Amino acid sequence: MTRSPLALAALATVAVPGLDAHSVRVSEVAGDYDVAVVTDIHGAPGDVRAPRTIMAGASALAEDALLRALHQYQEVGVLPFAVPEMAGSAPLPEGGRATVHRHIAGTSLDVDSLRPGPGLAADLGRTIAAIHELPATVVEGAGLPVYPAAEYRRRRLVELEEAAATCRIPSALLSRWEMALQDASLWGFQPVVLHGDLAADQVLVSGGRVTAITGWSSARVADPADDLAWLLVAAPAAAIDTITEAYSARRTDLKDPRLVDRALLAGEFALARWLLHGVRENLPDVIEDAVAMLADLDDATREAA
């Protein structure tokens, strides 16, 4: 079910008593949600989101519980950035709830602009570390997943087996991943609170600082490498040491000598997960894209060997 902008605006007025919607524009559709930005007569914007499926509705409820807890840590200064704050919610006829969050201004991170030394790259490392320093009870209390290291490694093995069964992963790359997953020393990490879906459009910046982190529906307790993987793959090489050094300095008693190795592996394995998404959803364009990127990665890793 896809809702029109007017329907989303109407839901927003029910969710926030007294809201006088003046304009509405569709926001980028995020997964199984209809999303729009509603502006009131005073010009104050709010983000309204309505789940399309029962599973998405359950995920949204868990995320909102997490956001309430995170907001408390933001208020006392433990988190040095803003998180979405709920302004209200409204029941949907088919079940579940539509939610309205106060809109957070900011510009999405331009990863290519990151530079070494003091500045945004270092602040980004500290920001991710601050998330990882949160107590696991924040996630547990919201009913979101908690994975011990051994279980998380088993999940990766199962995913790799499923990906291998597609017969679309280059054999040398597959062998490389199998060896990494069999290396017990690589997986001796301490699980931490993760954002779980960090990407440039989830990180809002202003004045050379991270001002907000959005999109918490994939939060969990698991491998800290997952939140670093996208940066180590996408950021300019010269900025990576700054990010990892700032991250390590902000962490308390960090003992994880293989963290960067796992993060790089997670960045590679994201291509296998993209392939699986295409296969599961029968999306030929996604499959073709994933196969091409896997071939490029195979060439790159062969050259580096």
Coordinates of C-alpha atoms in Angstrom, one line a residue:
M1 CA 0.0 0.0 0.0
T2 CA 1.4 3.4 -1.0
R3 CA -0.1 6.5 0.5
S4 CA -0.4 9.9 -1.2
P5 CA 1.3 13.0 0.2
L6 CA -2.2 14.3 1.2
A7 CA -2.9 11.1 3.1
L8 CA 0.4 11.4 4.9
A9 CA -0.4 15.1 5.7
A10 CA -3.8 14.1 7.1
L11 CA -2.1 11.4 9.3
A12 CA 0.3 14.0 10.6
T13 CA -2.5 16.3 11.7
V14 CA -4.0 13.4 13.6
A15 CA -0.7 12.4 15.1
V16 CA 0.2 16.0 16.3
P17 CA -2.9 17.7 17.8
G18 CA -3.0 21.3 16.7
L19 CA -0.8 20.8 13.7
D20 CA -2.1 23.0 10.8
A21 CA -0.4 21.5 7.7
H22 CA 0.4 24.1 5.2
S23 CA 2.4 22.1 2.6
V24 CA 3.7 18.6 2.1
R25 CA 6.4 17.1 -0.1
V26 CA 7.3 13.5 -0.6
S27 CA 10.6 12.5 0.9
E28 CA 12.9 9.8 -0.4
V29 CA 11.1 6.5 0.1
A30 CA 12.9 4.5 2.7
G31 CA 12.3 0.7 2.3
D32 CA 8.8 -0.3 3.4
Y33 CA 7.7 3.1 4.5
D34 CA 5.8 6.0 2.9
V35 CA 7.6 9.2 4.0
A36 CA 6.9 12.9 3.6
V37 CA 7.9 16.3 5.0
V38 CA 4.9 18.3 6.3
T39 CA 5.3 22.0 7.0
D40 CA 2.9 23.9 9.3
I41 CA 1.7 27.4 8.9
H42 CA 4.7 28.7 10.9
G43 CA 7.1 27.0 8.5
A44 CA 8.2 24.3 11.0
P45 CA 8.8 21.0 9.1
G46 CA 8.1 17.5 10.4
D47 CA 8.9 14.1 9.0
V48 CA 5.8 11.8 8.8
R49 CA 6.4 8.1 8.2
A50 CA 3.8 5.3 7.7
P51 CA 4.8 1.6 7.4
R52 CA 3.5 -0.4 4.4
T53 CA 3.9 -3.8 6.0
I54 CA 3.2 -5.5 9.4
M55 CA 7.0 -6.2 9.7
A56 CA 7.9 -2.6 9.0
G57 CA 5.3 -1.5 11.6
A58 CA 6.9 -3.6 14.2
S59 CA 10.3 -2.3 13.3
A60 CA 9.1 1.3 13.5
L61 CA 7.7 0.7 17.0
A62 CA 11.1 -0.7 18.2
E63 CA 13.0 2.2 16.6
D64 CA 10.8 4.7 18.3
A65 CA 11.4 3.1 21.6
L66 CA 15.1 3.2 20.9
L67 CA 15.0 6.9 19.9
R68 CA 13.3 7.8 23.2
A69 CA 16.2 6.2 25.0
L70 CA 18.8 7.8 22.8
H71 CA 17.2 11.3 23.2
Q72 CA 17.9 11.0 26.9
Y73 CA 21.6 10.3 26.3
Q74 CA 21.6 13.3 23.9
E75 CA 20.1 15.6 26.5
V76 CA 22.8 14.8 29.1
G77 CA 25.6 15.1 26.6
V78 CA 26.6 11.5 26.3
L79 CA 25.7 11.6 22.6
P80 CA 27.3 14.7 20.9
F81 CA 24.7 14.8 18.1
A82 CA 21.0 15.0 17.7
V83 CA 18.6 12.1 17.0
P84 CA 15.1 12.2 15.6
E85 CA 12.5 13.2 18.3
M86 CA 8.9 12.0 18.1
A87 CA 6.3 14.7 17.9
G88 CA 3.3 12.3 17.8
S89 CA 1.8 9.2 16.3
A90 CA -1.5 8.0 15.0
P91 CA -3.1 4.6 14.5
L92 CA -3.4 3.2 10.9
P93 CA -6.7 1.5 9.9
E94 CA -4.9 -1.6 8.8
G95 CA -2.8 -1.8 12.1
G96 CA 0.4 -0.2 13.2
R97 CA 1.1 3.5 13.6
A98 CA 2.2 6.5 11.6
T99 CA 4.8 8.6 13.4
V100 CA 5.8 12.2 13.1
H101 CA 9.3 13.3 14.0
R102 CA 10.6 16.8 14.3
H103 CA 12.6 17.6 11.2
I104 CA 16.4 17.8 11.7
A105 CA 18.1 20.4 9.5
G106 CA 21.5 19.6 8.1
T107 CA 23.5 18.5 5.0
S108 CA 24.2 14.9 4.3
L109 CA 27.8 14.0 4.7
D110 CA 30.0 14.3 1.6
V111 CA 32.4 11.4 2.1
D112 CA 34.7 12.6 -0.6
S113 CA 35.3 15.8 1.3
L114 CA 36.9 14.1 4.3
R115 CA 40.5 15.2 4.9
P116 CA 43.1 14.0 7.4
G117 CA 43.8 15.8 10.7
P118 CA 41.4 17.7 13.1
G119 CA 38.0 18.3 11.5
L120 CA 35.1 16.4 10.2
A121 CA 36.9 13.1 9.7
A122 CA 38.0 13.0 13.4
D123 CA 34.6 14.1 14.5
L124 CA 33.1 11.3 12.5
G125 CA 35.3 8.7 14.3
R126 CA 34.4 10.1 17.7
T127 CA 30.7 10.1 16.7
I128 CA 30.7 6.4 15.9
A129 CA 32.7 5.6 19.0
A130 CA 30.1 7.5 21.1
I131 CA 27.4 5.2 19.7
H132 CA 29.5 2.1 20.5
E133 CA 30.0 3.3 24.1
L134 CA 26.3 3.2 24.8
P135 CA 25.1 0.4 27.2
A136 CA 23.6 -2.6 25.5
T137 CA 20.5 -2.2 27.6
V138 CA 19.5 0.7 25.3
V139 CA 19.0 -1.8 22.5
E140 CA 17.7 -4.6 24.6
G141 CA 15.1 -2.4 26.1
A142 CA 13.7 -1.5 22.7
G143 CA 13.4 -5.2 21.8
L144 CA 16.1 -5.0 19.1
P145 CA 18.6 -7.8 18.3
V146 CA 21.6 -8.7 20.5
Y147 CA 24.2 -11.0 18.9
P148 CA 27.1 -12.6 20.8
A149 CA 30.3 -12.7 18.7
A150 CA 30.1 -16.5 18.0
E151 CA 26.5 -16.2 16.8
Y152 CA 27.2 -13.3 14.6
R153 CA 30.0 -15.2 12.9
R154 CA 27.7 -18.1 12.3
R155 CA 25.2 -15.8 10.7
R156 CA 27.9 -14.6 8.3
L157 CA 28.7 -18.2 7.5
V158 CA 25.1 -18.9 6.7
E159 CA 24.9 -15.9 4.4
L160 CA 28.1 -16.9 2.7
E161 CA 26.7 -20.3 2.0
E162 CA 23.6 -18.8 0.6
A163 CA 25.6 -16.5 -1.6
A164 CA 27.8 -19.3 -2.8
A165 CA 24.8 -21.3 -3.8
T166 CA 23.9 -18.6 -6.4
C167 CA 27.1 -19.6 -8.3
R168 CA 27.7 -15.9 -9.1
I169 CA 30.6 -15.2 -6.8
P170 CA 34.1 -15.5 -8.3
S171 CA 35.8 -18.7 -6.8
A172 CA 39.0 -16.9 -5.6
L173 CA 36.9 -14.3 -3.8
L174 CA 34.7 -17.0 -2.3
S175 CA 37.7 -18.9 -1.0
R176 CA 39.1 -15.7 0.5
W177 CA 36.0 -15.0 2.4
E178 CA 35.7 -18.6 3.6
M179 CA 39.2 -18.5 5.0
A180 CA 38.5 -15.2 6.8
L181 CA 35.3 -16.7 8.4
Q182 CA 37.3 -19.7 9.5
D183 CA 40.0 -17.6 11.2
A184 CA 38.8 -17.6 14.8
S185 CA 41.3 -14.8 15.8
L186 CA 39.4 -12.4 13.5
W187 CA 36.2 -12.8 15.4
G188 CA 37.2 -12.2 19.0
F189 CA 35.3 -8.9 19.3
Q190 CA 33.3 -7.4 22.1
P191 CA 29.7 -6.8 20.8
V192 CA 28.6 -3.1 21.1
V193 CA 25.6 -1.0 20.3
L194 CA 25.5 -0.4 16.5
H195 CA 23.6 2.1 14.4
G196 CA 23.6 -0.8 11.9
D197 CA 22.9 1.1 8.7
L198 CA 25.3 4.1 8.6
A199 CA 25.6 5.8 5.3
A200 CA 26.3 9.3 4.0
D201 CA 22.6 10.2 4.0
Q202 CA 22.2 9.1 7.6
V203 CA 24.9 11.5 8.8
L204 CA 24.0 15.2 8.9
V205 CA 26.8 17.8 9.2
S206 CA 27.2 21.5 9.7
G207 CA 30.2 23.7 10.3
G208 CA 32.6 20.8 10.0
R209 CA 30.9 18.8 12.7
V210 CA 28.4 15.9 12.8
T211 CA 25.1 17.4 14.0
A212 CA 22.7 14.5 13.7
I213 CA 22.4 10.7 13.0
T214 CA 19.1 9.4 11.6
G215 CA 17.8 6.1 10.4
W216 CA 18.1 3.8 13.5
S217 CA 15.8 1.0 12.4
S218 CA 18.7 -1.5 12.0
A219 CA 20.2 -0.8 15.4
R220 CA 21.5 -3.9 17.2
V221 CA 24.2 -5.1 19.5
A222 CA 26.9 -6.8 17.3
D223 CA 30.2 -6.3 15.6
P224 CA 31.6 -2.7 15.8
A225 CA 33.3 -3.3 12.5
D226 CA 29.9 -3.0 10.7
D227 CA 29.5 0.7 11.5
L228 CA 33.0 1.4 10.2
A229 CA 33.0 -0.7 7.1
W230 CA 31.2 1.8 4.8
L231 CA 33.7 4.6 5.7
L232 CA 36.8 2.5 5.3
V233 CA 35.5 1.5 1.8
A234 CA 34.2 5.0 0.7
A235 CA 36.4 7.6 2.4
P236 CA 39.6 9.0 0.8
A237 CA 42.5 6.8 1.8
A238 CA 44.3 9.8 3.4
A239 CA 41.4 10.3 5.9
I240 CA 41.1 6.7 7.1
D241 CA 43.9 6.9 9.7
T242 CA 42.3 10.0 11.2
I243 CA 38.9 8.3 11.4
T244 CA 40.2 5.2 13.1
E245 CA 42.6 7.0 15.4
A246 CA 39.8 9.3 16.6
Y247 CA 37.5 6.3 17.0
S248 CA 40.0 4.4 19.1
A249 CA 40.9 7.4 21.3
R250 CA 37.2 7.9 22.1
R251 CA 36.5 4.2 23.0
T252 CA 37.0 3.0 26.5
D253 CA 39.5 0.1 26.9
L254 CA 39.2 -1.0 23.3
K255 CA 40.9 -4.3 22.7
D256 CA 40.2 -5.4 19.2
P257 CA 43.4 -5.7 17.1
R258 CA 41.5 -7.1 14.1
L259 CA 38.8 -4.4 14.0
V260 CA 40.0 -2.8 10.8
D261 CA 40.5 -6.2 9.1
R262 CA 36.9 -7.1 9.9
A263 CA 35.6 -3.7 8.8
L264 CA 37.3 -4.1 5.4
L265 CA 35.9 -7.7 5.1
A266 CA 32.4 -6.4 6.0
G267 CA 32.7 -3.8 3.3
E268 CA 33.5 -6.5 0.8
F269 CA 30.8 -8.8 2.0
A270 CA 28.2 -6.1 1.5
L271 CA 28.4 -6.9 -2.2
A272 CA 27.4 -10.5 -1.5
R273 CA 24.4 -9.2 0.6
W274 CA 23.5 -6.9 -2.3
L275 CA 23.5 -10.0 -4.6
L276 CA 21.3 -11.9 -2.2
H277 CA 18.9 -9.1 -2.0
G278 CA 18.6 -9.2 -5.8
V279 CA 18.1 -12.9 -5.9
R280 CA 15.6 -13.0 -3.0
E281 CA 13.5 -10.2 -4.5
N282 CA 14.0 -11.4 -8.2
L283 CA 15.5 -8.0 -9.2
P284 CA 17.6 -8.6 -12.4
D285 CA 19.1 -5.1 -12.4
V286 CA 20.4 -5.5 -8.8
I287 CA 21.8 -9.0 -9.6
E288 CA 23.6 -7.6 -12.6
D289 CA 25.0 -4.7 -10.6
A290 CA 26.2 -7.0 -7.8
V291 CA 27.8 -9.4 -10.2
A292 CA 29.7 -6.6 -11.9
M293 CA 30.9 -5.2 -8.6
L294 CA 32.0 -8.6 -7.4
A295 CA 34.0 -9.1 -10.5
D296 CA 35.7 -5.7 -10.0
L297 CA 36.5 -6.6 -6.4
D298 CA 37.9 -10.0 -7.4
D299 CA 40.2 -8.3 -9.9
A300 CA 41.3 -5.7 -7.2
T301 CA 42.0 -8.3 -4.6
R302 CA 44.0 -10.5 -7.0
E303 CA 46.2 -7.5 -7.9
A304 CA 46.7 -6.7 -4.2
A305 CA 47.7 -10.2 -3.3

